[in-house]
Tab-separated table of C-alpha atoms in Angstrom:
chain	number	residue	atom	x	y	z
H	19	MET	CA	3.675	33.358	7.204
H	20	CYS	CA	1.015	31.681	5.019
H	21	ALA	CA	0.240	33.021	1.548
H	22	PRO	CA	-3.109	34.758	2.436
H	23	LEU	CA	-1.455	36.649	5.317
H	24	VAL	CA	1.481	37.607	3.119
H	25	MET	CA	-0.853	38.949	0.448
H	26	GLU	CA	-2.896	40.840	3.062
H	27	GLU	CA	0.289	42.446	4.364
H	28	VAL	CA	1.326	43.405	0.825
H	29	ALA	CA	-2.074	44.999	0.251
H	30	LYS	CA	-1.831	46.984	3.498
H	31	GLN	CA	1.584	48.344	2.593
H	32	ILE	CA	0.521	49.630	-0.823
H	33	SER	CA	-1.819	52.618	-0.499
H	34	ARG	CA	-4.659	53.362	-2.893
H	35	ARG	CA	-2.840	56.539	-3.932
H	36	ALA	CA	0.298	54.598	-4.814
H	37	LEU	CA	-1.724	52.140	-6.853
H	38	LEU	CA	-3.187	55.005	-8.917
H	39	GLY	CA	0.071	56.779	-9.401
H	40	ALA	CA	3.482	56.105	-10.943
H	41	GLY	CA	2.331	52.843	-12.500
H	42	LEU	CA	2.657	51.002	-9.198
H	43	GLY	CA	-0.482	48.976	-9.846
H	44	LEU	CA	1.649	46.613	-11.874
H	45	LEU	CA	4.210	46.491	-9.074
H	46	ALA	CA	1.478	45.593	-6.583
H	47	SER	CA	0.173	42.747	-8.708
H	48	ARG	CA	3.692	41.375	-9.103
H	49	ALA	CA	4.228	41.530	-5.337
H	50	VAL	CA	1.004	39.616	-4.693
H	51	ALA	CA	1.924	37.004	-7.307
H	52	GLN	CA	5.348	36.600	-5.718
H	53	ALA	CA	3.742	36.120	-2.304
H	54	GLN	CA	1.554	33.372	-3.722
H	55	VAL	CA	4.566	31.573	-5.175
H	56	GLN	CA	6.523	31.869	-1.935
H	57	GLY	CA	3.595	30.419	-0.012
H	58	LYS	CA	3.129	27.403	-2.296
H	59	ALA	CA	2.534	24.058	-0.655
H	60	PHE	CA	5.216	22.139	-2.551
H	61	SER	CA	8.912	22.486	-3.236
H	62	ARG	CA	9.545	19.879	-5.959
H	63	ALA	CA	7.830	18.847	-9.162
H	64	VAL	CA	8.619	15.838	-11.356
H	65	ASP	CA	7.275	15.370	-14.868
H	66	LEU	CA	5.810	11.879	-15.174
H	67	THR	CA	5.290	12.227	-18.917
H	68	HIS	CA	7.193	10.865	-21.902
H	69	GLU	CA	7.575	13.042	-24.988
H	70	LEU	CA	4.990	12.121	-27.616
H	71	SER	CA	6.463	11.415	-31.055
H	72	PRO	CA	6.054	9.081	-34.051
H	73	GLU	CA	8.847	6.844	-32.724
H	74	ILE	CA	7.290	5.819	-29.390
H	75	PRO	CA	6.268	2.239	-28.481
H	76	LEU	CA	2.613	1.413	-29.220
H	77	PHE	CA	0.343	-1.525	-28.553
H	78	PRO	CA	0.510	-3.889	-31.555
H	79	GLY	CA	-1.826	-2.798	-34.338
H	80	ALA	CA	-1.921	0.900	-33.422
H	81	GLU	CA	-0.876	3.385	-36.095
H	82	PRO	CA	2.102	5.621	-35.303
H	83	MET	CA	1.545	9.264	-34.540
H	84	ARG	CA	1.873	11.671	-37.472
H	85	ILE	CA	3.020	15.287	-37.154
H	86	THR	CA	2.528	17.471	-40.214
H	87	THR	CA	3.814	21.038	-40.234
H	88	LEU	CA	1.151	23.275	-41.800
H	89	VAL	CA	2.604	26.763	-41.338
H	90	THR	CA	5.979	28.207	-40.348
H	91	VAL	CA	7.108	31.558	-38.975
H	92	ARG	CA	9.408	32.066	-41.980
H	93	GLN	CA	6.717	31.429	-44.593
H	94	ASN	CA	3.479	32.339	-42.815
H	95	GLY	CA	4.382	34.498	-39.841
H	96	TYR	CA	3.343	31.856	-37.310
H	97	TYR	CA	4.042	28.179	-36.603
H	98	GLY	CA	1.604	25.274	-36.286
H	99	ASN	CA	1.258	21.534	-36.827
H	100	ARG	CA	-1.496	19.039	-37.503
H	101	ILE	CA	-1.268	15.960	-35.286
H	102	ASP	CA	-2.923	12.590	-35.814
H	103	PHE	CA	-2.634	9.863	-33.191
H	104	TRP	CA	-4.379	6.891	-31.592
H	105	GLU	CA	-5.912	8.080	-28.308
H	106	HIS	CA	-3.864	5.570	-26.337
H	107	SER	CA	-0.448	6.848	-27.381
H	108	GLY	CA	2.443	7.831	-25.163
H	109	THR	CA	1.782	8.700	-21.543
H	110	HIS	CA	-1.983	8.554	-21.646
H	111	MET	CA	-5.247	7.989	-19.815
H	112	ASP	CA	-7.622	5.081	-20.103
H	113	ALA	CA	-11.049	6.487	-19.261
H	114	PRO	CA	-13.670	4.127	-17.795
H	115	ALA	CA	-15.423	4.072	-21.199
H	116	HIS	CA	-12.368	2.381	-22.714
H	117	PHE	CA	-13.516	-0.940	-21.236
H	118	ALA	CA	-16.981	-0.208	-19.822
H	119	GLU	CA	-19.834	0.415	-22.254
H	120	ARG	CA	-21.590	2.854	-19.905
H	121	GLY	CA	-18.420	4.200	-18.354
H	122	LEU	CA	-17.521	7.880	-18.303
H	123	THR	CA	-15.500	9.262	-21.165
H	124	ALA	CA	-12.426	11.264	-20.179
H	125	GLU	CA	-13.942	14.701	-20.625
H	126	LYS	CA	-16.696	13.819	-18.143
H	127	LEU	CA	-14.460	12.710	-15.296
H	128	PRO	CA	-14.927	14.882	-12.178
H	129	VAL	CA	-12.110	17.388	-12.155
H	130	GLU	CA	-11.372	16.719	-8.485
H	131	THR	CA	-10.270	13.177	-9.370
H	132	LEU	CA	-7.455	14.622	-11.504
H	133	ILE	CA	-5.595	15.916	-8.432
H	134	ALA	CA	-4.867	13.008	-6.114
H	135	PRO	CA	-2.497	11.668	-3.464
H	136	LEU	CA	0.067	9.542	-5.296
H	137	ALA	CA	1.166	6.193	-3.912
H	138	VAL	CA	4.098	4.580	-5.743
H	139	ILE	CA	4.532	0.838	-5.269
H	140	HIS	CA	7.991	-0.289	-6.327
H	141	ILE	CA	8.274	-3.737	-7.876
H	142	HIS	CA	11.358	-3.014	-9.977
H	143	GLU	CA	13.456	-5.636	-8.212
H	144	LYS	CA	11.138	-8.533	-8.985
H	145	ALA	CA	10.444	-7.098	-12.463
H	146	ALA	CA	14.186	-7.261	-13.148
H	147	ARG	CA	14.010	-10.986	-12.448
H	148	ASN	CA	10.659	-11.635	-14.124
H	149	PRO	CA	9.255	-9.428	-16.906
H	150	ASP	CA	5.777	-10.832	-16.162
H	151	ALA	CA	5.850	-9.571	-12.565
H	152	GLN	CA	2.612	-8.161	-11.216
H	153	VAL	CA	1.548	-5.861	-8.398
H	154	THR	CA	-0.159	-8.223	-5.958
H	155	VAL	CA	-2.380	-7.717	-2.929
H	156	ASP	CA	0.661	-8.634	-0.807
H	157	ASP	CA	2.624	-5.816	-2.462
H	158	ILE	CA	-0.121	-3.352	-1.557
H	159	LEU	CA	-0.310	-4.560	2.040
H	160	ALA	CA	3.485	-4.438	2.374
H	161	TYR	CA	3.399	-0.857	1.112
H	162	GLU	CA	0.765	0.025	3.701
H	163	ARG	CA	2.751	-1.532	6.542
H	164	GLN	CA	5.609	0.823	5.695
H	165	HIS	CA	3.783	3.960	4.588
H	166	GLY	CA	0.312	3.719	6.078
H	167	ARG	CA	-3.054	2.943	4.544
H	168	LEU	CA	-3.612	4.220	1.012
H	169	PRO	CA	-5.132	7.704	1.293
H	170	LYS	CA	-8.725	8.231	0.293
H	171	GLY	CA	-8.871	9.348	-3.333
H	172	ALA	CA	-5.361	8.084	-4.124
H	173	LEU	CA	-3.888	7.161	-7.471
H	174	VAL	CA	-1.821	4.001	-7.046
H	175	ALA	CA	1.148	3.735	-9.412
H	176	MET	CA	3.384	0.780	-10.208
H	177	HIS	CA	7.075	1.469	-10.687
H	178	SER	CA	8.645	-1.517	-12.438
H	179	GLY	CA	11.655	0.211	-13.996
H	180	TRP	CA	10.271	-0.591	-17.440
H	181	GLU	CA	10.718	2.970	-18.684
H	182	ALA	CA	14.435	2.208	-19.159
H	183	ARG	CA	13.299	0.431	-22.342
H	184	TRP	CA	11.209	3.355	-23.641
H	185	ARG	CA	13.584	4.366	-26.438
H	186	ASP	CA	13.685	0.796	-27.737
H	187	PRO	CA	10.099	-0.072	-28.780
H	188	LYS	CA	10.992	-3.698	-29.432
H	189	ALA	CA	12.385	-4.120	-25.926
H	190	PHE	CA	9.461	-2.191	-24.438
H	191	LEU	CA	6.863	-4.515	-25.999
H	192	ASN	CA	9.107	-7.528	-25.338
H	193	GLN	CA	7.272	-9.944	-27.640
H	194	ASP	CA	8.286	-13.566	-27.718
H	195	ALA	CA	8.325	-15.859	-30.784
H	196	THR	CA	4.563	-16.421	-30.490
H	197	GLY	CA	3.820	-12.685	-30.407
H	198	THR	CA	2.965	-12.686	-26.690
H	199	LEU	CA	3.965	-9.503	-24.875
H	200	HIS	CA	5.924	-9.622	-21.641
H	201	PHE	CA	5.946	-6.697	-19.207
H	202	PRO	CA	4.693	-5.992	-15.657
H	203	GLY	CA	1.235	-4.815	-14.612
H	204	PHE	CA	-1.445	-5.059	-11.921
H	205	SER	CA	-2.795	-8.493	-11.075
H	206	PRO	CA	-6.575	-8.977	-11.334
H	207	GLU	CA	-6.649	-9.707	-7.602
H	208	ALA	CA	-4.865	-6.437	-6.789
H	209	ALA	CA	-7.282	-4.536	-9.026
H	210	GLU	CA	-10.231	-6.169	-7.259
H	211	PHE	CA	-8.742	-5.348	-3.855
H	212	LEU	CA	-8.221	-1.692	-4.747
H	213	VAL	CA	-11.778	-1.357	-6.041
H	214	ARG	CA	-13.483	-3.148	-3.150
H	215	GLU	CA	-11.239	-2.421	-0.158
H	216	ARG	CA	-9.729	1.005	-0.864
H	217	GLU	CA	-11.098	4.351	-2.090
H	218	ILE	CA	-8.927	5.163	-5.105
H	219	VAL	CA	-9.487	7.314	-8.183
H	220	GLY	CA	-7.268	5.220	-10.434
H	221	VAL	CA	-4.003	3.428	-11.042
H	222	GLY	CA	-0.905	4.092	-13.108
H	223	VAL	CA	1.869	2.016	-14.668
H	224	ASP	CA	5.206	2.640	-16.356
H	225	THR	CA	4.367	-0.007	-18.962
H	226	LEU	CA	2.092	-0.290	-21.980
H	227	SER	CA	-0.916	-1.678	-20.098
H	228	LEU	CA	-2.561	-1.838	-16.673
H	229	ASP	CA	-2.568	-5.615	-17.143
H	230	PHE	CA	0.677	-7.538	-17.442
H	231	GLY	CA	1.826	-8.348	-20.967
H	232	PRO	CA	0.589	-11.945	-21.362
H	233	SER	CA	-2.974	-11.085	-20.272
H	234	LYS	CA	-5.671	-12.201	-22.693
H	235	ASP	CA	-8.763	-11.117	-20.759
H	236	PHE	CA	-7.473	-7.704	-19.509
H	237	LYS	CA	-9.145	-8.386	-16.191
H	238	ALA	CA	-7.378	-5.541	-14.357
H	239	HIS	CA	-8.685	-3.109	-16.988
H	240	VAL	CA	-12.194	-4.552	-16.798
H	241	THR	CA	-12.262	-4.412	-12.994
H	242	LEU	CA	-10.770	-0.952	-12.535
H	243	LEU	CA	-12.400	0.877	-15.431
H	244	GLY	CA	-15.666	-0.953	-14.872
H	245	ALA	CA	-15.697	0.491	-11.343
H	246	GLY	CA	-15.355	4.029	-12.700
H	247	LYS	CA	-11.626	4.377	-12.035
H	248	TYR	CA	-9.182	5.641	-14.649
H	249	GLY	CA	-5.785	4.355	-15.646
H	250	LEU	CA	-2.558	6.076	-16.631
H	251	GLU	CA	-0.146	4.123	-18.820
H	252	ASN	CA	3.462	4.713	-19.851
H	253	LEU	CA	4.252	6.942	-16.884
H	254	ALA	CA	7.824	8.234	-16.605
H	255	ASN	CA	10.225	9.081	-13.773
H	256	LEU	CA	8.384	7.253	-10.985
H	257	ALA	CA	11.761	6.318	-9.483
H	258	GLN	CA	12.259	10.018	-8.714
H	259	VAL	CA	9.062	10.259	-6.663
H	260	PRO	CA	8.754	9.336	-2.964
H	261	PRO	CA	6.499	6.330	-2.332
H	262	ALA	CA	4.124	8.457	-0.221
H	263	GLY	CA	3.407	12.089	0.582
H	264	THR	CA	3.079	13.435	-2.963
H	265	LEU	CA	0.264	14.676	-5.179
H	266	ILE	CA	-0.290	13.958	-8.849
H	267	PHE	CA	-1.806	16.511	-11.220
H	268	VAL	CA	-3.263	14.918	-14.351
H	269	GLY	CA	-3.767	17.144	-17.375
H	270	ALA	CA	-6.487	14.936	-18.816
H	271	PRO	CA	-7.847	14.957	-22.378
H	272	LYS	CA	-11.111	16.833	-22.910
H	273	HIS	CA	-12.217	16.079	-26.441
H	274	ARG	CA	-15.771	14.844	-26.862
H	275	GLY	CA	-16.285	11.121	-26.398
H	276	ALA	CA	-12.697	10.492	-25.295
H	277	SER	CA	-11.915	6.865	-24.498
H	278	GLY	CA	-8.655	8.323	-23.257
H	279	GLY	CA	-5.832	10.386	-24.628
H	280	PRO	CA	-2.334	11.713	-23.964
H	281	VAL	CA	-1.889	13.440	-20.626
H	282	ARG	CA	0.670	15.650	-18.926
H	283	ALA	CA	1.099	14.164	-15.460
H	284	VAL	CA	3.142	15.937	-12.784
H	285	ALA	CA	4.009	14.833	-9.222
H	286	VAL	CA	4.560	17.519	-6.573
H	287	TRP	CA	5.610	17.484	-2.962
């Protein structure tokens, strides 16, 4: 029985007199809430978000997050912190404005784009052999041969296995002797393909950047964000998510003029 029918049946079984007497109004509301939960459209949820802390890996030059405790329950009767961080810290969003002068800032993104079909493209095997591996057009087409065409309004995520390095910032950045970073990302050609040939809302990666580490022109960023798409970086737990058939919920930042900001991303199916 679907949730609306369940709730209708609950309402029929509880008379107006019962609702007014013996405090059963509360019981009725609990029954309706329970019916809604039982009729939910998903059975599993996976958190795609790393914990945000001062110790996390950051793009070179970014200042670490600072957490300052201002009040405590013991001393003040309530607890609260002040937090200071670079917008692009932890699991976070790149809004179109991050690379496009007239692009939307995060708080102006249409809310419907923050709930999207999630397509996870696994390149962890080639990333294990080559830290500069990229998601290519061939990878996207191979995914579609197995799982069908990317759904309209999808968010396309790269799983490279890079999150295994998350607790070791040096390994996560993977800089060589010249200071060049080495980690996987989307190729410029794949970004162009997704923008021109598919109807996506954005892309996600389990690395520090939408572009692969050695990139100097950040062409994937420029292409995707310039087309009004958003990016999610430093995603977690993508290995736990099916390649197709899931939804992603993105708790996006909403401060004024946001070039991006930390998000809470959750996959459900």
